[in-house]
C-alpha cells in the first residue's frame, strides 16, 4: 500500500508551478488532494489537468484573508473528513531591483501572500489539527532568503521568506509535545513562471544568471516526486526537507563542464 493512501493533503497555491506538481504527485501516491488558487477559473483549470475526479477538489482562496483560509480548511473537511498534511506553498515574487524601485503595491502583495498567507495557513491548520484525532503535519515552503541568502535586487522577496523561516521555527516550538508536527520544505531552484517572472523587465539580467540556474536548477517534474515522497515519509517534528543541498550544489558545479542542461527548454531532461 502506498505511503500516501487515503491521506488528505491541502496545497495552497496549487494551481500552477510547484504547487500543481506537488498535487499531481500526492494524487499519484494515493492521497486525496485539496488545492487553492486566487480565482475559481484557475482552480477549475488545475483540477481538469489533474483529472482525478472525486479524489481532488479545490476552492478559490485569498490566503491573506484568515476567514478565507478557514473556509478552505472547512471545505477540505466537508469533502474528505479531515486534513493530514497542510502545505503553505502560495507565493509571489517582486520585480528585481533596488528597494526604492519596487512599487509599493508589489511590496504589499508579496508580504501579504508569502508571509501573511503562511501565517494564516499555519494558524488555521495548527488549531484545527490539534483538535482532530491524530493531529497532522504543517509544511512551510522555503525560498531564496529563508536561510540568510543575499543577492542584489531581492530585498522584498528575501525578507518575506526570511520571515517565514522565523514563523516556522516559532511554530515548531509552539507545537512541541503535541500531535501537530511542523516541517520546512525547500524545493531549491525550480523553473517556474515565478522564477522567470522575476526577470520580466530585465532580460539581460536573466541571460546573466541563466547559466547558474541551469547548473543548480531543476524542472517541476524532477523535484516534486522527491518532495512528495519525503513529506509522506516524514516522522520527526521540525525536520527540513531540502532538494538542493550544499553537497549537491558543489557536485553540480564540479560537473558543469561535462553536463549540458537547459531547465527552461520544453523538452529538457
PDB file of C-alpha atoms in Angstrom:
ATOM      1  CA  UNK A   1       0.000   0.000   0.000  1.00  0.00           C
ATOM      2  CA  UNK A   2       1.280   3.489  -0.865  1.00  0.00           C
ATOM      3  CA  UNK A   3       2.564   5.657   1.991  1.00  0.00           C
ATOM      4  CA  UNK A   4       0.032   8.277   0.986  1.00  0.00           C
ATOM      5  CA  UNK A   5      -3.017   6.015   0.693  1.00  0.00           C
ATOM      6  CA  UNK A   6      -6.074   7.876   1.911  1.00  0.00           C
ATOM      7  CA  UNK A   7      -4.175  10.810   3.419  1.00  0.00           C
ATOM      8  CA  UNK A   8      -5.688  14.239   2.820  1.00  0.00           C
ATOM      9  CA  UNK A   9      -3.267  16.906   1.627  1.00  0.00           C
ATOM     10  CA  UNK A  10      -4.003  20.619   1.209  1.00  0.00           C
ATOM     11  CA  UNK A  11      -1.660  22.574  -1.081  1.00  0.00           C
ATOM     12  CA  UNK A  12      -2.121  26.342  -1.166  1.00  0.00           C
ATOM     13  CA  UNK A  13      -1.121  27.902  -4.452  1.00  0.00           C
ATOM     14  CA  UNK A  14      -1.774  24.518  -6.004  1.00  0.00           C
ATOM     15  CA  UNK A  15      -2.976  25.696  -9.407  1.00  0.00           C
ATOM     16  CA  UNK A  16       0.447  26.082 -11.047  1.00  0.00           C
ATOM     17  CA  UNK A  17       4.172  25.524 -10.723  1.00  0.00           C
ATOM     18  CA  UNK A  18       5.487  23.597  -7.748  1.00  0.00           C
ATOM     19  CA  UNK A  19       2.076  23.546  -6.072  1.00  0.00           C
ATOM     20  CA  UNK A  20       0.380  21.879  -9.031  1.00  0.00           C
ATOM     21  CA  UNK A  21       3.311  19.494  -9.385  1.00  0.00           C
ATOM     22  CA  UNK A  22       3.019  18.504  -5.725  1.00  0.00           C
ATOM     23  CA  UNK A  23      -0.736  17.993  -6.061  1.00  0.00           C
ATOM     24  CA  UNK A  24      -0.155  15.670  -9.012  1.00  0.00           C
ATOM     25  CA  UNK A  25       2.467  13.638  -7.147  1.00  0.00           C
ATOM     26  CA  UNK A  26       0.372  13.284  -3.980  1.00  0.00           C
ATOM     27  CA  UNK A  27      -2.522  12.022  -6.069  1.00  0.00           C
ATOM     28  CA  UNK A  28      -0.203   9.519  -7.754  1.00  0.00           C
ATOM     29  CA  UNK A  29       0.659   8.205  -4.284  1.00  0.00           C
ATOM     30  CA  UNK A  30      -2.927   7.549  -3.300  1.00  0.00           C
ATOM     31  CA  UNK A  31      -3.651  10.761  -1.426  1.00  0.00           C
ATOM     32  CA  UNK A  32      -6.766  12.876  -1.632  1.00  0.00           C
ATOM     33  CA  UNK A  33      -5.845  16.450  -2.502  1.00  0.00           C
ATOM     34  CA  UNK A  34      -7.281  19.920  -1.959  1.00  0.00           C
ATOM     35  CA  UNK A  35      -5.824  22.875  -3.851  1.00  0.00           C
ATOM     36  CA  UNK A  36      -6.492  26.575  -3.833  1.00  0.00           C
ATOM     37  CA  UNK A  37      -5.723  29.468  -6.133  1.00  0.00           C
ATOM     38  CA  UNK A  38      -6.710  33.079  -6.471  1.00  0.00           C
ATOM     39  CA  UNK A  39      -9.662  32.509  -8.827  1.00  0.00           C
ATOM     40  CA  UNK A  40     -12.296  29.861  -9.429  1.00  0.00           C
ATOM     41  CA  UNK A  41     -11.175  29.689 -13.056  1.00  0.00           C
ATOM     42  CA  UNK A  42      -7.609  28.855 -12.058  1.00  0.00           C
ATOM     43  CA  UNK A  43      -8.795  26.176  -9.627  1.00  0.00           C
ATOM     44  CA  UNK A  44     -11.123  24.594 -12.180  1.00  0.00           C
ATOM     45  CA  UNK A  45      -8.378  24.561 -14.834  1.00  0.00           C
ATOM     46  CA  UNK A  46      -5.925  22.895 -12.457  1.00  0.00           C
ATOM     47  CA  UNK A  47      -8.460  20.277 -11.364  1.00  0.00           C
ATOM     48  CA  UNK A  48      -9.148  19.459 -15.011  1.00  0.00           C
ATOM     49  CA  UNK A  49      -5.404  18.993 -15.579  1.00  0.00           C
ATOM     50  CA  UNK A  50      -5.137  16.746 -12.525  1.00  0.00           C
ATOM     51  CA  UNK A  51      -8.099  14.700 -13.755  1.00  0.00           C
ATOM     52  CA  UNK A  52      -8.631  12.693 -10.570  1.00  0.00           C
ATOM     53  CA  UNK A  53     -12.394  13.041 -10.167  1.00  0.00           C
ATOM     54  CA  UNK A  54     -13.573  12.777  -6.585  1.00  0.00           C
ATOM     55  CA  UNK A  55     -10.026  12.438  -5.165  1.00  0.00           C
ATOM     56  CA  UNK A  56      -9.226  16.089  -5.892  1.00  0.00           C
ATOM     57  CA  UNK A  57     -11.094  19.264  -5.070  1.00  0.00           C
ATOM     58  CA  UNK A  58     -10.311  22.941  -4.711  1.00  0.00           C
ATOM     59  CA  UNK A  59     -11.542  26.350  -3.679  1.00  0.00           C
ATOM     60  CA  UNK A  60     -10.686  29.890  -4.753  1.00  0.00           C
ATOM     61  CA  UNK A  61      -8.929  31.335  -1.692  1.00  0.00           C
ATOM     62  CA  UNK A  62      -7.289  34.626  -0.813  1.00  0.00           C
ATOM     63  CA  UNK A  63      -4.627  33.355   1.583  1.00  0.00           C
ATOM     64  CA  UNK A  64      -4.119  36.793   3.116  1.00  0.00           C
ATOM     65  CA  UNK A  65      -7.703  36.571   4.478  1.00  0.00           C
ATOM     66  CA  UNK A  66      -7.887  34.374   7.610  1.00  0.00           C
ATOM     67  CA  UNK A  67     -11.597  33.678   7.115  1.00  0.00           C
ATOM     68  CA  UNK A  68     -10.981  32.554   3.536  1.00  0.00           C
ATOM     69  CA  UNK A  69      -8.243  30.191   4.710  1.00  0.00           C
ATOM     70  CA  UNK A  70     -10.575  28.820   7.366  1.00  0.00           C
ATOM     71  CA  UNK A  71     -13.146  28.246   4.623  1.00  0.00           C
ATOM     72  CA  UNK A  72     -10.530  26.230   2.709  1.00  0.00           C
ATOM     73  CA  UNK A  73      -9.957  24.026   5.760  1.00  0.00           C
ATOM     74  CA  UNK A  74     -13.710  23.625   6.225  1.00  0.00           C
ATOM     75  CA  UNK A  75     -14.104  22.680   2.554  1.00  0.00           C
ATOM     76  CA  UNK A  76     -11.408  20.026   2.871  1.00  0.00           C
ATOM     77  CA  UNK A  77     -13.011  18.536   5.982  1.00  0.00           C
ATOM     78  CA  UNK A  78     -16.506  18.657   4.472  1.00  0.00           C
ATOM     79  CA  UNK A  79     -15.205  16.818   1.386  1.00  0.00           C
ATOM     80  CA  UNK A  80     -12.745  14.318   2.862  1.00  0.00           C
ATOM     81  CA  UNK A  81     -13.401  14.277   6.622  1.00  0.00           C
ATOM     82  CA  UNK A  82     -10.041  15.620   7.856  1.00  0.00           C
ATOM     83  CA  UNK A  83      -6.693  17.139   6.804  1.00  0.00           C
ATOM     84  CA  UNK A  84      -3.474  15.174   7.379  1.00  0.00           C
ATOM     85  CA  UNK A  85      -0.983  17.442   5.608  1.00  0.00           C
ATOM     86  CA  UNK A  86      -1.201  21.196   5.037  1.00  0.00           C
ATOM     87  CA  UNK A  87       1.410  22.825   2.765  1.00  0.00           C
ATOM     88  CA  UNK A  88       1.739  26.620   2.759  1.00  0.00           C
ATOM     89  CA  UNK A  89       3.047  26.910  -0.792  1.00  0.00           C
ATOM     90  CA  UNK A  90       1.285  30.016  -2.187  1.00  0.00           C
ATOM     91  CA  UNK A  91       3.841  32.642  -3.152  1.00  0.00           C
ATOM     92  CA  UNK A  92       4.563  35.755  -5.185  1.00  0.00           C
ATOM     93  CA  UNK A  93       7.782  37.402  -6.307  1.00  0.00           C
ATOM     94  CA  UNK A  94       8.584  41.095  -6.721  1.00  0.00           C
ATOM     95  CA  UNK A  95      10.364  42.793  -9.628  1.00  0.00           C
ATOM     96  CA  UNK A  96      14.125  42.632  -9.104  1.00  0.00           C
ATOM     97  CA  UNK A  97      15.876  45.900  -8.398  1.00  0.00           C
ATOM     98  CA  UNK A  98      16.880  48.319  -5.651  1.00  0.00           C
ATOM     99  CA  UNK A  99      14.263  48.507  -2.926  1.00  0.00           C
ATOM    100  CA  UNK A 100      13.208  52.061  -3.778  1.00  0.00           C
ATOM    101  CA  UNK A 101      12.296  50.966  -7.325  1.00  0.00           C
ATOM    102  CA  UNK A 102       9.898  48.223  -6.233  1.00  0.00           C
ATOM    103  CA  UNK A 103       6.311  49.553  -6.352  1.00  0.00           C
ATOM    104  CA  UNK A 104       4.538  49.835  -3.007  1.00  0.00           C
ATOM    105  CA  UNK A 105       1.756  47.595  -4.256  1.00  0.00           C
ATOM    106  CA  UNK A 106       4.211  44.856  -5.195  1.00  0.00           C
ATOM    107  CA  UNK A 107       5.814  45.022  -1.748  1.00  0.00           C
ATOM    108  CA  UNK A 108       2.433  44.768  -0.086  1.00  0.00           C
ATOM    109  CA  UNK A 109       1.312  41.834  -2.264  1.00  0.00           C
ATOM    110  CA  UNK A 110       4.490  39.807  -1.739  1.00  0.00           C
ATOM    111  CA  UNK A 111       4.372  40.218   2.037  1.00  0.00           C
ATOM    112  CA  UNK A 112       0.623  39.530   2.100  1.00  0.00           C
ATOM    113  CA  UNK A 113       0.867  36.268   0.167  1.00  0.00           C
ATOM    114  CA  UNK A 114       4.255  34.909   1.229  1.00  0.00           C
ATOM    115  CA  UNK A 115       4.176  35.850   4.907  1.00  0.00           C
ATOM    116  CA  UNK A 116       0.598  36.658   5.914  1.00  0.00           C
ATOM    117  CA  UNK A 117      -0.624  33.727   3.843  1.00  0.00           C
ATOM    118  CA  UNK A 118       1.751  31.362   5.652  1.00  0.00           C
ATOM    119  CA  UNK A 119       0.768  32.873   8.996  1.00  0.00           C
ATOM    120  CA  UNK A 120      -2.918  32.344   8.253  1.00  0.00           C
ATOM    121  CA  UNK A 121      -2.431  28.812   6.977  1.00  0.00           C
ATOM    122  CA  UNK A 122      -0.295  27.905   9.971  1.00  0.00           C
ATOM    123  CA  UNK A 123      -2.777  29.417  12.422  1.00  0.00           C
ATOM    124  CA  UNK A 124      -5.821  27.699  10.948  1.00  0.00           C
ATOM    125  CA  UNK A 125      -4.135  24.321  10.446  1.00  0.00           C
ATOM    126  CA  UNK A 126      -2.355  24.194  13.818  1.00  0.00           C
ATOM    127  CA  UNK A 127      -5.529  24.952  15.758  1.00  0.00           C
ATOM    128  CA  UNK A 128      -7.697  22.528  13.800  1.00  0.00           C
ATOM    129  CA  UNK A 129      -5.116  19.722  13.729  1.00  0.00           C
ATOM    130  CA  UNK A 130      -4.695  19.948  17.494  1.00  0.00           C
ATOM    131  CA  UNK A 131      -8.416  19.273  17.816  1.00  0.00           C
ATOM    132  CA  UNK A 132      -8.589  16.295  15.438  1.00  0.00           C
ATOM    133  CA  UNK A 133      -7.599  12.724  16.171  1.00  0.00           C
ATOM    134  CA  UNK A 134      -4.012  12.011  15.133  1.00  0.00           C
ATOM    135  CA  UNK A 135      -3.024  15.646  14.638  1.00  0.00           C
ATOM    136  CA  UNK A 136      -1.313  16.343  11.328  1.00  0.00           C
ATOM    137  CA  UNK A 137       1.628  17.916   9.512  1.00  0.00           C
ATOM    138  CA  UNK A 138       2.173  21.564   8.522  1.00  0.00           C
ATOM    139  CA  UNK A 139       4.878  22.387   5.965  1.00  0.00           C
ATOM    140  CA  UNK A 140       6.055  25.903   5.148  1.00  0.00           C
ATOM    141  CA  UNK A 141       7.741  26.465   1.799  1.00  0.00           C
ATOM    142  CA  UNK A 142      11.204  27.975   1.921  1.00  0.00           C
ATOM    143  CA  UNK A 143      12.630  30.207  -0.788  1.00  0.00           C
ATOM    144  CA  UNK A 144      15.552  32.473  -1.539  1.00  0.00           C
ATOM    145  CA  UNK A 145      16.407  34.345   1.653  1.00  0.00           C
ATOM    146  CA  UNK A 146      14.970  31.774   4.049  1.00  0.00           C
ATOM    147  CA  UNK A 147      18.367  30.810   5.387  1.00  0.00           C
ATOM    148  CA  UNK A 148      20.031  34.199   5.077  1.00  0.00           C
ATOM    149  CA  UNK A 149      20.995  34.170   1.387  1.00  0.00           C
ATOM    150  CA  UNK A 150      21.547  37.592  -0.163  1.00  0.00           C
ATOM    151  CA  UNK A 151      21.531  38.807  -3.746  1.00  0.00           C
ATOM    152  CA  UNK A 152      21.131  42.299  -5.236  1.00  0.00           C
ATOM    153  CA  UNK A 153      17.534  43.180  -6.042  1.00  0.00           C
ATOM    154  CA  UNK A 154      15.972  40.508  -3.838  1.00  0.00           C
ATOM    155  CA  UNK A 155      15.209  42.542  -0.700  1.00  0.00           C
ATOM    156  CA  UNK A 156      11.420  42.181  -0.774  1.00  0.00           C
ATOM    157  CA  UNK A 157      11.115  38.503  -1.649  1.00  0.00           C
ATOM    158  CA  UNK A 158      14.089  37.523   0.511  1.00  0.00           C
ATOM    159  CA  UNK A 159      12.737  39.406   3.513  1.00  0.00           C
ATOM    160  CA  UNK A 160       9.350  37.709   3.195  1.00  0.00           C
ATOM    161  CA  UNK A 161      10.936  34.253   3.073  1.00  0.00           C
ATOM    162  CA  UNK A 162      13.301  35.032   5.939  1.00  0.00           C
ATOM    163  CA  UNK A 163      10.219  35.897   7.985  1.00  0.00           C
ATOM    164  CA  UNK A 164       8.568  32.613   7.011  1.00  0.00           C
ATOM    165  CA  UNK A 165      11.657  30.845   8.357  1.00  0.00           C
ATOM    166  CA  UNK A 166      11.170  32.561  11.725  1.00  0.00           C
ATOM    167  CA  UNK A 167       7.463  31.707  11.654  1.00  0.00           C
ATOM    168  CA  UNK A 168       8.228  28.028  11.062  1.00  0.00           C
ATOM    169  CA  UNK A 169      10.812  27.918  13.838  1.00  0.00           C
ATOM    170  CA  UNK A 170       8.302  29.519  16.206  1.00  0.00           C
ATOM    171  CA  UNK A 171       5.616  27.045  15.167  1.00  0.00           C
ATOM    172  CA  UNK A 172       7.962  24.111  15.779  1.00  0.00           C
ATOM    173  CA  UNK A 173       8.432  25.297  19.361  1.00  0.00           C
ATOM    174  CA  UNK A 174       4.748  26.077  19.850  1.00  0.00           C
ATOM    175  CA  UNK A 175       3.615  22.606  18.801  1.00  0.00           C
ATOM    176  CA  UNK A 176       6.320  20.662  20.640  1.00  0.00           C
ATOM    177  CA  UNK A 177       4.930  17.665  22.559  1.00  0.00           C
ATOM    178  CA  UNK A 178       1.644  17.786  20.646  1.00  0.00           C
ATOM    179  CA  UNK A 179       0.268  15.685  17.786  1.00  0.00           C
ATOM    180  CA  UNK A 180       0.826  18.602  15.403  1.00  0.00           C
ATOM    181  CA  UNK A 181       4.126  18.298  13.536  1.00  0.00           C
ATOM    182  CA  UNK A 182       5.834  21.034  11.528  1.00  0.00           C
ATOM    183  CA  UNK A 183       8.434  20.902   8.777  1.00  0.00           C
ATOM    184  CA  UNK A 184      10.492  23.094   6.448  1.00  0.00           C
ATOM    185  CA  UNK A 185      10.111  22.349   2.728  1.00  0.00           C
ATOM    186  CA  UNK A 186      12.854  23.573   0.389  1.00  0.00           C
ATOM    187  CA  UNK A 187      12.489  22.871  -3.354  1.00  0.00           C
ATOM    188  CA  UNK A 188      15.671  24.666  -4.428  1.00  0.00           C
ATOM    189  CA  UNK A 189      15.780  26.482  -7.772  1.00  0.00           C
ATOM    190  CA  UNK A 190      12.885  25.357  -9.963  1.00  0.00           C
ATOM    191  CA  UNK A 191      11.982  26.532 -13.469  1.00  0.00           C
ATOM    192  CA  UNK A 192       8.564  28.076 -12.885  1.00  0.00           C
ATOM    193  CA  UNK A 193       6.839  31.252 -14.027  1.00  0.00           C
ATOM    194  CA  UNK A 194       7.614  32.640 -10.566  1.00  0.00           C
ATOM    195  CA  UNK A 195      11.349  32.330 -11.226  1.00  0.00           C
ATOM    196  CA  UNK A 196      11.245  33.607 -14.799  1.00  0.00           C
ATOM    197  CA  UNK A 197       8.821  36.371 -13.854  1.00  0.00           C
ATOM    198  CA  UNK A 198      11.472  37.958 -11.651  1.00  0.00           C
ATOM    199  CA  UNK A 199      13.264  38.970 -14.851  1.00  0.00           C
ATOM    200  CA  UNK A 200      10.317  40.175 -16.953  1.00  0.00           C
ATOM    201  CA  UNK A 201      11.743  43.699 -17.097  1.00  0.00           C
ATOM    202  CA  UNK A 202      15.369  42.592 -17.125  1.00  0.00           C
ATOM    203  CA  UNK A 203      16.068  40.152 -19.987  1.00  0.00           C
ATOM    204  CA  UNK A 204      19.787  40.964 -19.879  1.00  0.00           C
ATOM    205  CA  UNK A 205      19.852  40.086 -16.196  1.00  0.00           C
ATOM    206  CA  UNK A 206      18.158  36.779 -16.949  1.00  0.00           C
ATOM    207  CA  UNK A 207      20.756  35.965 -19.593  1.00  0.00           C
ATOM    208  CA  UNK A 208      23.480  36.543 -16.993  1.00  0.00           C
ATOM    209  CA  UNK A 209      22.008  34.198 -14.382  1.00  0.00           C
ATOM    210  CA  UNK A 210      20.574  31.559 -16.708  1.00  0.00           C
ATOM    211  CA  UNK A 211      23.851  29.621 -16.766  1.00  0.00           C
ATOM    212  CA  UNK A 212      23.828  29.290 -12.971  1.00  0.00           C
ATOM    213  CA  UNK A 213      20.148  28.351 -12.972  1.00  0.00           C
ATOM    214  CA  UNK A 214      20.882  25.608 -15.477  1.00  0.00           C
ATOM    215  CA  UNK A 215      23.603  24.236 -13.212  1.00  0.00           C
ATOM    216  CA  UNK A 216      21.727  24.385  -9.924  1.00  0.00           C
ATOM    217  CA  UNK A 217      18.103  24.366 -11.016  1.00  0.00           C
ATOM    218  CA  UNK A 218      15.610  21.676 -11.976  1.00  0.00           C
ATOM    219  CA  UNK A 219      12.200  21.264 -13.528  1.00  0.00           C
ATOM    220  CA  UNK A 220       8.982  20.856 -11.546  1.00  0.00           C
ATOM    221  CA  UNK A 221       8.563  17.242 -12.646  1.00  0.00           C
ATOM    222  CA  UNK A 222      12.063  16.415 -11.397  1.00  0.00           C
ATOM    223  CA  UNK A 223      11.739  17.942  -7.931  1.00  0.00           C
ATOM    224  CA  UNK A 224       8.139  17.334  -6.879  1.00  0.00           C
ATOM    225  CA  UNK A 225       8.135  13.497  -6.859  1.00  0.00           C
ATOM    226  CA  UNK A 226      11.026  13.512  -4.375  1.00  0.00           C
ATOM    227  CA  UNK A 227       9.443  16.240  -2.241  1.00  0.00           C
ATOM    228  CA  UNK A 228       6.140  14.359  -2.086  1.00  0.00           C
ATOM    229  CA  UNK A 229       7.893  11.158  -1.027  1.00  0.00           C
ATOM    230  CA  UNK A 230       9.795  12.958   1.725  1.00  0.00           C
ATOM    231  CA  UNK A 231       6.703  14.725   3.054  1.00  0.00           C
ATOM    232  CA  UNK A 232       4.747  11.480   3.273  1.00  0.00           C
ATOM    233  CA  UNK A 233       7.651   9.635   4.906  1.00  0.00           C
ATOM    234  CA  UNK A 234       8.476  12.340   7.469  1.00  0.00           C
ATOM    235  CA  UNK A 235       8.252  11.392  11.122  1.00  0.00           C
ATOM    236  CA  UNK A 236      10.498  13.831  13.014  1.00  0.00           C
ATOM    237  CA  UNK A 237       8.968  17.087  14.203  1.00  0.00           C
ATOM    238  CA  UNK A 238      10.903  20.114  12.941  1.00  0.00           C
ATOM    239  CA  UNK A 239      12.516  18.246  10.044  1.00  0.00           C
ATOM    240  CA  UNK A 240      13.776  20.076   6.965  1.00  0.00           C
ATOM    241  CA  UNK A 241      13.298  18.528   3.530  1.00  0.00           C
ATOM    242  CA  UNK A 242      15.738  20.153   1.104  1.00  0.00           C
ATOM    243  CA  UNK A 243      16.261  19.187  -2.534  1.00  0.00           C
ATOM    244  CA  UNK A 244      19.305  21.345  -3.254  1.00  0.00           C
ATOM    245  CA  UNK A 245      21.870  20.683  -0.538  1.00  0.00           C
ATOM    246  CA  UNK A 246      25.336  22.259  -0.384  1.00  0.00           C
ATOM    247  CA  UNK A 247      26.879  18.922  -1.340  1.00  0.00           C
ATOM    248  CA  UNK A 248      24.622  18.537  -4.376  1.00  0.00           C
ATOM    249  CA  UNK A 249      25.326  22.122  -5.466  1.00  0.00           C
ATOM    250  CA  UNK A 250      29.078  21.531  -5.215  1.00  0.00           C
ATOM    251  CA  UNK A 251      28.873  18.348  -7.278  1.00  0.00           C
ATOM    252  CA  UNK A 252      26.887  20.133  -9.964  1.00  0.00           C
ATOM    253  CA  UNK A 253      29.364  22.977 -10.246  1.00  0.00           C
ATOM    254  CA  UNK A 254      32.212  20.481 -10.484  1.00  0.00           C
ATOM    255  CA  UNK A 255      30.468  18.601 -13.276  1.00  0.00           C
ATOM    256  CA  UNK A 256      29.068  21.625 -15.102  1.00  0.00           C
ATOM    257  CA  UNK A 257      31.687  21.422 -17.840  1.00  0.00           C
ATOM    258  CA  UNK A 258      30.652  17.879 -18.717  1.00  0.00           C
ATOM    259  CA  UNK A 259      26.867  18.142 -18.462  1.00  0.00           C
ATOM    260  CA  UNK A 260      24.757  20.455 -20.603  1.00  0.00           C
ATOM    261  CA  UNK A 261      21.345  21.235 -19.163  1.00  0.00           C
ATOM    262  CA  UNK A 262      18.536  23.625 -20.106  1.00  0.00           C
ATOM    263  CA  UNK A 263      15.784  23.502 -17.492  1.00  0.00           C
ATOM    264  CA  UNK A 264      13.803  26.148 -19.378  1.00  0.00           C
ATOM    265  CA  UNK A 265      13.528  24.203 -22.637  1.00  0.00           C
ATOM    266  CA  UNK A 266      10.141  22.481 -23.131  1.00  0.00           C
ATOM    267  CA  UNK A 267      11.710  19.053 -23.621  1.00  0.00           C
ATOM    268  CA  UNK A 268      14.623  19.420 -21.172  1.00  0.00           C
ATOM    269  CA  UNK A 269      15.571  16.449 -19.016  1.00  0.00           C
TER     270      UNK A 269
END
